[in-house]
Tab-separated table of C-alpha atoms and ligand atoms in Angstrom:
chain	number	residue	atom	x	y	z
A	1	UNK	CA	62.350	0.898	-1.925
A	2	UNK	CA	62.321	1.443	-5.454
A	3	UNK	CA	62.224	-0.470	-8.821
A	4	UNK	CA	64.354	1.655	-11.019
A	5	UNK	CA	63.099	-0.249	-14.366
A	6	UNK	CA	60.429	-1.764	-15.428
A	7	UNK	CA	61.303	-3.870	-18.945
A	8	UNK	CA	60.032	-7.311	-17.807
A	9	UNK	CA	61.876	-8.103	-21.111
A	10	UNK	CA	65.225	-7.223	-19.547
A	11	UNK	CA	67.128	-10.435	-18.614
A	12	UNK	CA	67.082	-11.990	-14.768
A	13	UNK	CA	70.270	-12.964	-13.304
A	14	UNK	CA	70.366	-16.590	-12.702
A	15	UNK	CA	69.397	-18.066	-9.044
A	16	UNK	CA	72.393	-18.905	-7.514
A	17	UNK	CA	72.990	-22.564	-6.775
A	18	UNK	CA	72.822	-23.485	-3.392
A	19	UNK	CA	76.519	-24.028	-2.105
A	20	UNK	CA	77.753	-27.616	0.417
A	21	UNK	CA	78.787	-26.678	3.518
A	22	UNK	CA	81.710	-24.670	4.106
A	23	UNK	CA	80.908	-23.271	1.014
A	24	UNK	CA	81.040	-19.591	0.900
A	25	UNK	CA	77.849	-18.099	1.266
A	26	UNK	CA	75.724	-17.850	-1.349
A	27	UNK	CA	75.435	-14.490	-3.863
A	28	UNK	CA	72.062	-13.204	-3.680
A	29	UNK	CA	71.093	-11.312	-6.941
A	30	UNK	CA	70.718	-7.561	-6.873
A	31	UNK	CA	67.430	-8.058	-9.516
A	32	UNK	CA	64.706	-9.618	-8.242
A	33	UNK	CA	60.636	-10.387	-9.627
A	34	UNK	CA	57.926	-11.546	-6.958
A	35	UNK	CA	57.468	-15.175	-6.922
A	36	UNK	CA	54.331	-16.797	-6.908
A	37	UNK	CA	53.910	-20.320	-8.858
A	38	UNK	CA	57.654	-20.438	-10.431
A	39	UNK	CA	60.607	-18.418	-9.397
A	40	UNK	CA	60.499	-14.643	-11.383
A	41	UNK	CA	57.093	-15.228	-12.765
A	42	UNK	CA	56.130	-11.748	-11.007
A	43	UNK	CA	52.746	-13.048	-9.901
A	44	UNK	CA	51.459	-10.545	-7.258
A	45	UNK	CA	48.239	-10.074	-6.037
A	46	UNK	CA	46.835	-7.000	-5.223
A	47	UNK	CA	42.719	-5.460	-3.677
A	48	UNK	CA	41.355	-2.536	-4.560
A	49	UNK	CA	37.570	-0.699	-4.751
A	50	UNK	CA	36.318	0.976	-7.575
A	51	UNK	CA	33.278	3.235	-7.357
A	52	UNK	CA	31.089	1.493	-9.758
A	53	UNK	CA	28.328	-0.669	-9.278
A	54	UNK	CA	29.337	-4.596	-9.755
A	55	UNK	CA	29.077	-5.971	-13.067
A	56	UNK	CA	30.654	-6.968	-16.478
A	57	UNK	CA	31.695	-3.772	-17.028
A	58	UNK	CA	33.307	-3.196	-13.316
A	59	UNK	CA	35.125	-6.299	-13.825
A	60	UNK	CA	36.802	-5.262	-17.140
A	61	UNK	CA	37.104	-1.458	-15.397
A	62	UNK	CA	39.621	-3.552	-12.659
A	63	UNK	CA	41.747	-5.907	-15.390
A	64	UNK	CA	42.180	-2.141	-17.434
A	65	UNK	CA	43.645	-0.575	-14.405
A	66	UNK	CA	45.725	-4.005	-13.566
A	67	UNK	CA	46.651	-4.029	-16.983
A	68	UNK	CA	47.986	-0.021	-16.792
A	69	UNK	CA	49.500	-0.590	-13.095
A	70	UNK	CA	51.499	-3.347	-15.221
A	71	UNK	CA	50.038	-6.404	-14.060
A	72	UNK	CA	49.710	-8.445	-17.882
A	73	UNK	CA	48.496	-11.124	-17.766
A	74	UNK	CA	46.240	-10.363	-14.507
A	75	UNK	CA	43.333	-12.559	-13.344
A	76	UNK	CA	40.303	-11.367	-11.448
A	77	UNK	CA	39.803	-13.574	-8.744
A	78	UNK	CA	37.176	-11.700	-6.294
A	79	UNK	CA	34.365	-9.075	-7.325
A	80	UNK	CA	31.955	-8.221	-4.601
A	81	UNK	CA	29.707	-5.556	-4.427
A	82	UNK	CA	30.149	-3.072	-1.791
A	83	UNK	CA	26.959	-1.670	-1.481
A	84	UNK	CA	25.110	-0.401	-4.600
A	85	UNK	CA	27.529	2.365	-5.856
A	86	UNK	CA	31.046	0.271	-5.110
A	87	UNK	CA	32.418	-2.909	-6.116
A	88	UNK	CA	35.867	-4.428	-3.912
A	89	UNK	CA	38.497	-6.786	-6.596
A	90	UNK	CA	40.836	-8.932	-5.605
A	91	UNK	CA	43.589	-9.218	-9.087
A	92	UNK	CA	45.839	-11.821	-9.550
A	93	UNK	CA	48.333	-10.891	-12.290
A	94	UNK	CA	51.966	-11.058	-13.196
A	95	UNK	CA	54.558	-7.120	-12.268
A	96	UNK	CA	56.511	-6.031	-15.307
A	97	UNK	CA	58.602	-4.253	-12.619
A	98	UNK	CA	62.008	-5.318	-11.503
A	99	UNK	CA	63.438	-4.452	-8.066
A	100	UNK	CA	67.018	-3.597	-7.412
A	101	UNK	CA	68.278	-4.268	-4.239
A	102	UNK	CA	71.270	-2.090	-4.807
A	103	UNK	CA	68.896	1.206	-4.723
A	104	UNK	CA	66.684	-0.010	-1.811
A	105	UNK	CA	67.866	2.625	1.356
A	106	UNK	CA	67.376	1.198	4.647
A	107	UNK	CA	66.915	3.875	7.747
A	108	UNK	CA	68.896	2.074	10.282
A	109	UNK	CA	67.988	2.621	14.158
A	110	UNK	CA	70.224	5.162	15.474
A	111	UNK	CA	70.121	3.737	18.984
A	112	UNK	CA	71.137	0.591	21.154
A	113	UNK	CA	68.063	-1.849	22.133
A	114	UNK	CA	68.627	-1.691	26.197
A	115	UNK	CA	66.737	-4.464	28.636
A	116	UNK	CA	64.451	-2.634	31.531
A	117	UNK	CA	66.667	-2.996	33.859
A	118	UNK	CA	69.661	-0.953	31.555
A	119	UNK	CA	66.826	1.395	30.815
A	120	UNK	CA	66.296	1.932	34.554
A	121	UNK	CA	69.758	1.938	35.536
A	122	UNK	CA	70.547	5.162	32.526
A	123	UNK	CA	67.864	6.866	33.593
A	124	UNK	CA	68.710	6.376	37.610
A	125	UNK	CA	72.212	6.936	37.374
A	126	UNK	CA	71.879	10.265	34.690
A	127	UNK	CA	68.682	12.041	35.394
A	128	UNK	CA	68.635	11.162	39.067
A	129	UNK	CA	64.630	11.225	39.294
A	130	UNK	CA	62.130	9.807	37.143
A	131	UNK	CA	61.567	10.258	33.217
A	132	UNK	CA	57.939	11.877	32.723
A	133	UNK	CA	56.082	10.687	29.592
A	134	UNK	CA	52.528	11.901	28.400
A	135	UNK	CA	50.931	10.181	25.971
A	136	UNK	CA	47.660	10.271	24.114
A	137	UNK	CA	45.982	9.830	20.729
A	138	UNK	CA	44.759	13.364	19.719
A	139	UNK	CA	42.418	14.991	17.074
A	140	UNK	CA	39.123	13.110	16.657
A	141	UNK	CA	41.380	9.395	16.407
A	142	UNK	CA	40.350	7.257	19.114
A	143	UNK	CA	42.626	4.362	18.094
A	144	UNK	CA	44.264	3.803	21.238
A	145	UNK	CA	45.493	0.186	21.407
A	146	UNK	CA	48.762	1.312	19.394
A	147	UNK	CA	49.741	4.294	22.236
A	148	UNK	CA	48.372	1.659	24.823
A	149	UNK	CA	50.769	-1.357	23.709
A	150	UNK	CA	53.633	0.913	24.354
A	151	UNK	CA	52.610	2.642	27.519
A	152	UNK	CA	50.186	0.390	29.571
A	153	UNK	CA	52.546	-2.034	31.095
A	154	UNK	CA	50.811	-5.155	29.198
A	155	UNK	CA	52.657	-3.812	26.481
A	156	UNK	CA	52.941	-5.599	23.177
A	157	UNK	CA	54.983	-8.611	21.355
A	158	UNK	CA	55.965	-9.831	24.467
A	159	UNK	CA	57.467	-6.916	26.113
A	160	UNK	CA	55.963	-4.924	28.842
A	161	UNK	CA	54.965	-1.659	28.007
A	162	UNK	CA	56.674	1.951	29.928
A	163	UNK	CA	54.462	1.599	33.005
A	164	UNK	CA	56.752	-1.493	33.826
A	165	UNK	CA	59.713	0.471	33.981
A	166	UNK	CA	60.714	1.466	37.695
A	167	UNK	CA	61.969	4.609	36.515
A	168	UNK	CA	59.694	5.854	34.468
A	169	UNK	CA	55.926	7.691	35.147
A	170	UNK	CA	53.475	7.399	32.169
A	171	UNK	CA	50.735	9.560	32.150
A	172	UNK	CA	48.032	8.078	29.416
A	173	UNK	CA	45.677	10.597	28.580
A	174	UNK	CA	43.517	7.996	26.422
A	175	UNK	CA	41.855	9.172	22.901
A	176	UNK	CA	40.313	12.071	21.485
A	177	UNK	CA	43.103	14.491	23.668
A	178	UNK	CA	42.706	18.017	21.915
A	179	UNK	CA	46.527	19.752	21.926
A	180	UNK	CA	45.770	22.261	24.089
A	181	UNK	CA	44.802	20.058	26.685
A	182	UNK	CA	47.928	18.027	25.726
A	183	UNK	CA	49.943	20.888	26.096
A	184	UNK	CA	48.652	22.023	29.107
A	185	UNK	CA	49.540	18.378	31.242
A	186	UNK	CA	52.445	18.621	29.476
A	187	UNK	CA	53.353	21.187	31.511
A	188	UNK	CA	51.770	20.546	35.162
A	189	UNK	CA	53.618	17.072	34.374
A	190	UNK	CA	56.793	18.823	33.690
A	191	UNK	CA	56.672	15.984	30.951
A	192	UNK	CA	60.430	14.905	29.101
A	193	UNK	CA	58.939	13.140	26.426
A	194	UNK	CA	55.555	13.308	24.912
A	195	UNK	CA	53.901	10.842	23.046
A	196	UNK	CA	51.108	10.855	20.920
A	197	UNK	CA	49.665	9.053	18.249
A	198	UNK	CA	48.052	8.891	15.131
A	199	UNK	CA	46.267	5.773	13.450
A	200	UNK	CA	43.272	7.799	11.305
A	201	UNK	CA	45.511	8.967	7.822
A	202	UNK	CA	42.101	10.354	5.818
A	203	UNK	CA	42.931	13.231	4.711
A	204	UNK	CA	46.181	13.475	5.493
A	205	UNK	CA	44.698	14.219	9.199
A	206	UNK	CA	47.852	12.420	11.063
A	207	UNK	CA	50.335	14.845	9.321
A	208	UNK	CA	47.957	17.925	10.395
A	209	UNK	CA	47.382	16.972	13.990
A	210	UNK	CA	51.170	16.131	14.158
A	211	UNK	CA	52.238	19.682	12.726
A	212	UNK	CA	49.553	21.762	14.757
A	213	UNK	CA	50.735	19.668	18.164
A	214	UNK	CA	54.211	20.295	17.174
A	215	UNK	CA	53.712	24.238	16.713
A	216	UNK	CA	51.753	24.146	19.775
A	217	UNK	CA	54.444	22.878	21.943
A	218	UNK	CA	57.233	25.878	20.214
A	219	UNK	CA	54.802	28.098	21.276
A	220	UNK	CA	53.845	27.329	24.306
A	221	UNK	CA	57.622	26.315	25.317
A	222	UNK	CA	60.496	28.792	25.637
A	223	UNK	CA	63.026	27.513	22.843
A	224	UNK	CA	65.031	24.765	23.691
A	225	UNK	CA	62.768	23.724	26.786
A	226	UNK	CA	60.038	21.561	24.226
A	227	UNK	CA	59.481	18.393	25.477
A	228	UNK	CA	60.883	15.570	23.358
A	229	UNK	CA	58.046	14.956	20.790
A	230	UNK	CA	57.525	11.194	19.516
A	231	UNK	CA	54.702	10.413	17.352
A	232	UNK	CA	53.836	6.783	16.437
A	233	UNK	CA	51.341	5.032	14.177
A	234	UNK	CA	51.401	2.893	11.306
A	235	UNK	CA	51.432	5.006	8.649
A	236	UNK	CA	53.905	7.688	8.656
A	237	UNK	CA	56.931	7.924	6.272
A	238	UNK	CA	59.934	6.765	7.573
A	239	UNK	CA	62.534	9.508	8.338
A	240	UNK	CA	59.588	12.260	7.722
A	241	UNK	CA	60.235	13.902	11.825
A	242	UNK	CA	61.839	16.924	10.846
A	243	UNK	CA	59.052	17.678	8.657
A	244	UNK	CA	56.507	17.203	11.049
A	245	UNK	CA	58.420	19.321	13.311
A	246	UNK	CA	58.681	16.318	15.858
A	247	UNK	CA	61.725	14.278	17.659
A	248	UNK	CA	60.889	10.895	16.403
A	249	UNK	CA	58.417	8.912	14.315
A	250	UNK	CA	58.307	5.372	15.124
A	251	UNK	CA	55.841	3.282	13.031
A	252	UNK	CA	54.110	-0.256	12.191
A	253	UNK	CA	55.377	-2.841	14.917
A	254	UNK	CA	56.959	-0.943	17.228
A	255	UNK	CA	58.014	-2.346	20.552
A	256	UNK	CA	57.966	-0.920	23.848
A	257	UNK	CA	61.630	-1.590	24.526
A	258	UNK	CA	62.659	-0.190	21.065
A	259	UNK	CA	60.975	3.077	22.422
A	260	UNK	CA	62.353	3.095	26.450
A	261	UNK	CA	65.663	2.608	24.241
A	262	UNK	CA	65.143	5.437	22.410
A	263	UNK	CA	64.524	7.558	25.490
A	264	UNK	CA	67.812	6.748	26.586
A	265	UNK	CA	69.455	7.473	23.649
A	266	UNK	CA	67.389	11.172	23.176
A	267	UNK	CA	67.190	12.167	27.239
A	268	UNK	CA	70.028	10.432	29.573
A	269	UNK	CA	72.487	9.426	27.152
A	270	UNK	CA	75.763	8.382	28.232
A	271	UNK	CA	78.231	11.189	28.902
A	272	UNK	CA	81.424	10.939	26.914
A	273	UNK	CA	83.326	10.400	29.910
A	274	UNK	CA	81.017	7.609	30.747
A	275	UNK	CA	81.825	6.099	27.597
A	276	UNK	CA	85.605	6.270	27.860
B	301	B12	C1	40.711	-1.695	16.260
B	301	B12	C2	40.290	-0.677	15.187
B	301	B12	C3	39.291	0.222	15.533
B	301	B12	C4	38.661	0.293	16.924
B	301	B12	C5	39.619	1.079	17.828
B	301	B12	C6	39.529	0.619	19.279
B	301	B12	C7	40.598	1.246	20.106
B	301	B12	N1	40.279	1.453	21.358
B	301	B12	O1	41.694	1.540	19.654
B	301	B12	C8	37.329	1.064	16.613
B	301	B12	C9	36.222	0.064	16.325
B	301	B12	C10	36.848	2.027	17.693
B	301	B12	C11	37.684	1.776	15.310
B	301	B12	C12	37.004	2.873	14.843
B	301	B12	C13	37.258	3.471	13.621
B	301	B12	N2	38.124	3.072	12.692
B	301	B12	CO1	39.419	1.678	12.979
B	301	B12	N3	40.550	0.231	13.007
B	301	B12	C14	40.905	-0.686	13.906
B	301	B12	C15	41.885	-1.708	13.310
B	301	B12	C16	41.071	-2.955	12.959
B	301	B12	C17	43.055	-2.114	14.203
B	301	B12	C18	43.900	-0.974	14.755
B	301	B12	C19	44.768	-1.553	15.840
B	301	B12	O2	44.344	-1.664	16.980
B	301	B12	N4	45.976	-2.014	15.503
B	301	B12	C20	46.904	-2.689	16.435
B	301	B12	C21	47.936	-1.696	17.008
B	301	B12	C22	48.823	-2.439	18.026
B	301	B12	O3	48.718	-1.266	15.928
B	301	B12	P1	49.051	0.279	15.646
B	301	B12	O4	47.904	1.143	15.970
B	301	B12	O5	49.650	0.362	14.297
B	301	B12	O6	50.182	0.600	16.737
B	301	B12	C23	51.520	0.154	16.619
B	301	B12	C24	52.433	1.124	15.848
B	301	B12	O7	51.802	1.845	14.841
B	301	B12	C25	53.053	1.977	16.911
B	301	B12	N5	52.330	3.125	17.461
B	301	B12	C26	51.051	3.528	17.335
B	301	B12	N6	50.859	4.637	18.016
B	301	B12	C27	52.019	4.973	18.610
B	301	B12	C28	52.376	6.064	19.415
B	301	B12	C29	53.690	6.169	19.863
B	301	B12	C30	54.074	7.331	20.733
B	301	B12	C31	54.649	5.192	19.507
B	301	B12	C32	56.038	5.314	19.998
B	301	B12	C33	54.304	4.106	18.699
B	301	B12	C34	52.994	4.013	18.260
B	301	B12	O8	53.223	1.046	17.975
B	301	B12	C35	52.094	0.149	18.023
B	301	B12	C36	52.641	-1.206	18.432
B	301	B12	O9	53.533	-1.697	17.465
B	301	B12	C37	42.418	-0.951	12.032
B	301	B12	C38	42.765	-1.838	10.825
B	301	B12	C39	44.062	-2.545	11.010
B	301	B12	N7	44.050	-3.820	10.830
B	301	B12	O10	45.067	-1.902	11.342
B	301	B12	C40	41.233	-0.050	11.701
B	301	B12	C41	41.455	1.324	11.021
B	301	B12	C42	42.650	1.989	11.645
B	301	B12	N8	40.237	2.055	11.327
B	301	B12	C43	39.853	2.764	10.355
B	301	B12	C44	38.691	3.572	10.359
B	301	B12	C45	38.327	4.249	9.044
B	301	B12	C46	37.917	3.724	11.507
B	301	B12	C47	36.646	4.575	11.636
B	301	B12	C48	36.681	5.943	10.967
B	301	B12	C49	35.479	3.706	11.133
B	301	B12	C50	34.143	4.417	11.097
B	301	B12	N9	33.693	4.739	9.883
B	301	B12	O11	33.584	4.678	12.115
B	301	B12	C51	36.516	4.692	13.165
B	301	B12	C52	37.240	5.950	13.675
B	301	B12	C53	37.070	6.155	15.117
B	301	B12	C54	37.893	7.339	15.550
B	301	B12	N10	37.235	8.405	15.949
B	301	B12	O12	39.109	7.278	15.494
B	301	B12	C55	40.789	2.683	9.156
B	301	B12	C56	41.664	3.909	9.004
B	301	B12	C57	41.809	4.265	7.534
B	301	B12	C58	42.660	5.473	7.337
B	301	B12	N11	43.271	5.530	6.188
B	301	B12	O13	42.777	6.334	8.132
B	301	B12	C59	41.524	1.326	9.437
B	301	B12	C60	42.937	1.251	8.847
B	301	B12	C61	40.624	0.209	8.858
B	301	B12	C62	40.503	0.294	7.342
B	301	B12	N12	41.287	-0.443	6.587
B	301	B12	O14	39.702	0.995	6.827
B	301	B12	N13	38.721	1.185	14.707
């Protein structure tokens, strides 16, 4: 999403009214402010830590920086010392910025949802034997309630996670999986799909482990024979898979069926006689 200006001086379309019924439906307006006491008044609220230690002069270190991330007039609502060296703000203040809906891009899902039971039947009817997964968190991340919401079958959101699907064998290899050892079950697995993921961002460390599982997998794969790579977690950039050298990135609440779908879509896909 982007906010292509930020003039807060630069006039705001009006609200539409709301219309009776029957009416056609109302315009929504392509410039929009946040809304926080009064329609457009911008108020947003943001937190943030500074690495001083908590006094007057942290306090007016946190307005300066709302003031030059173009929150005017901003109000400092929390200060609290985070240890001796830090101090955490909560700001209260009012965006210059405007958003434009008409330059927001939207990456739409490329694939059908299916129910288990379509997911089953695909995967029945087209591979004719079960669809292998491998999963595990690798690196040092041992975050492993996002991998496990997709793949232990008490899933997440209400859906039951791969190990409920008949046709489908999940191997979870749990956290802290290095990639050779990935690699490695991979193969004995004769694994379709891996899946790993990555929750720990410092440093940039999920875009390394992705990249150096990614390479591993070329490498140890004749071309064309890699497993299908998905990597989840909630931090990647949408759309950012052929970078990281990977199938598929899904990211913050993710469902289980949004992913069996997607195995479909990527490894027993209708035939285009089947679709005729
Ligand atoms: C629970 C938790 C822990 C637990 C983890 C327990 C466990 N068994 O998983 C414990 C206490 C062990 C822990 C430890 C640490 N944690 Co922690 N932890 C969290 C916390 C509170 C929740 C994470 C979570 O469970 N989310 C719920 C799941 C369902 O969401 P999810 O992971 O995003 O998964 C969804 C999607 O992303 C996606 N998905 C995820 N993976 C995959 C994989 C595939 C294949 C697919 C398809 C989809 C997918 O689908 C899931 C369902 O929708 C977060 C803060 C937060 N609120 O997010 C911090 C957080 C992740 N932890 C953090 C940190 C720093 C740590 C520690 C380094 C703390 C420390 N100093 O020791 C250690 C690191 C340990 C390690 N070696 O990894 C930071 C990470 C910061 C960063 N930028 O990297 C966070 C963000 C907290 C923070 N704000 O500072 N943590």
């Amino acid at each position: 999403m982007s906010a292509s200006t930020t003039d807060s001086a630069m006039p705001l379309e009006p609200m539409p009214k709301a219309g009776k019924q029957g009416a056609p439906a109302k315009r929504q307006p392509d410039i929009i402010r946040p809304y926080g006491d009064t329609t457009g008044d911008g108020m947003v609220q943001v937190s943030f830590t500074l690495p001083v230690p908590h006094d007057k002069r942290a306090e007016g270190a946190a307005l300066q920086l709302a003031a030059k991330m173009g929150l005017e007039p901003a109000l400092l609502v929390h200060a609290k010392p985070m240890g001796p060296d830090f101090t955490f703000f909560v700001v209260y203040g009012s965006a210059k910025h405007l958003v434009d809906l008409r330059e927001v891009t939207v990456v739409e899902r490329e694939f059908p949802l299916l129910s288990p039971t379509e997911v089953n039947k695909a995967i029945k009817s087209r591979l004719r034997r079960k669809l292998v997964v491998v999963g595990a968190c690798i690196g040092t991340d041992a975050h492993t309630v996002g991998i496990d919401a997709i793949l232990n079958i008490k899933g997440f959101a209400g859906e039951k996670g791969l190990e409920y699907y008949r046709e489908v064998k999940v191997v979870n290899l749990g956290a802290q999986v290095l990639v050779p050892e990935l690699v490695e079950r991979a193969r004995a697995e004769k694994a379709d799909a891996v899946m790993v993921s990555q929750v720990v961002t410092q440093r940039d460390a999920h875009i390394h482990n992705t990249t150096t599982m990614s390479a591993a997998f070329r490498e140890a794969y004749p071309a064309g024979q890699v497993p299908l790579l998905v990597v989840g977690g909630p931090r990647f950039e949408e759309g950012s898979a052929p970078k990281l050298g990977v199938d598929r990135i899904f990211g913050r609440g993710t469902t289980p069926g949004e992913v069996a779908s997607y195995l479909v879509h990527a490894l027993a896909a209708p035939t285009t006689k089947e679709k005729a």
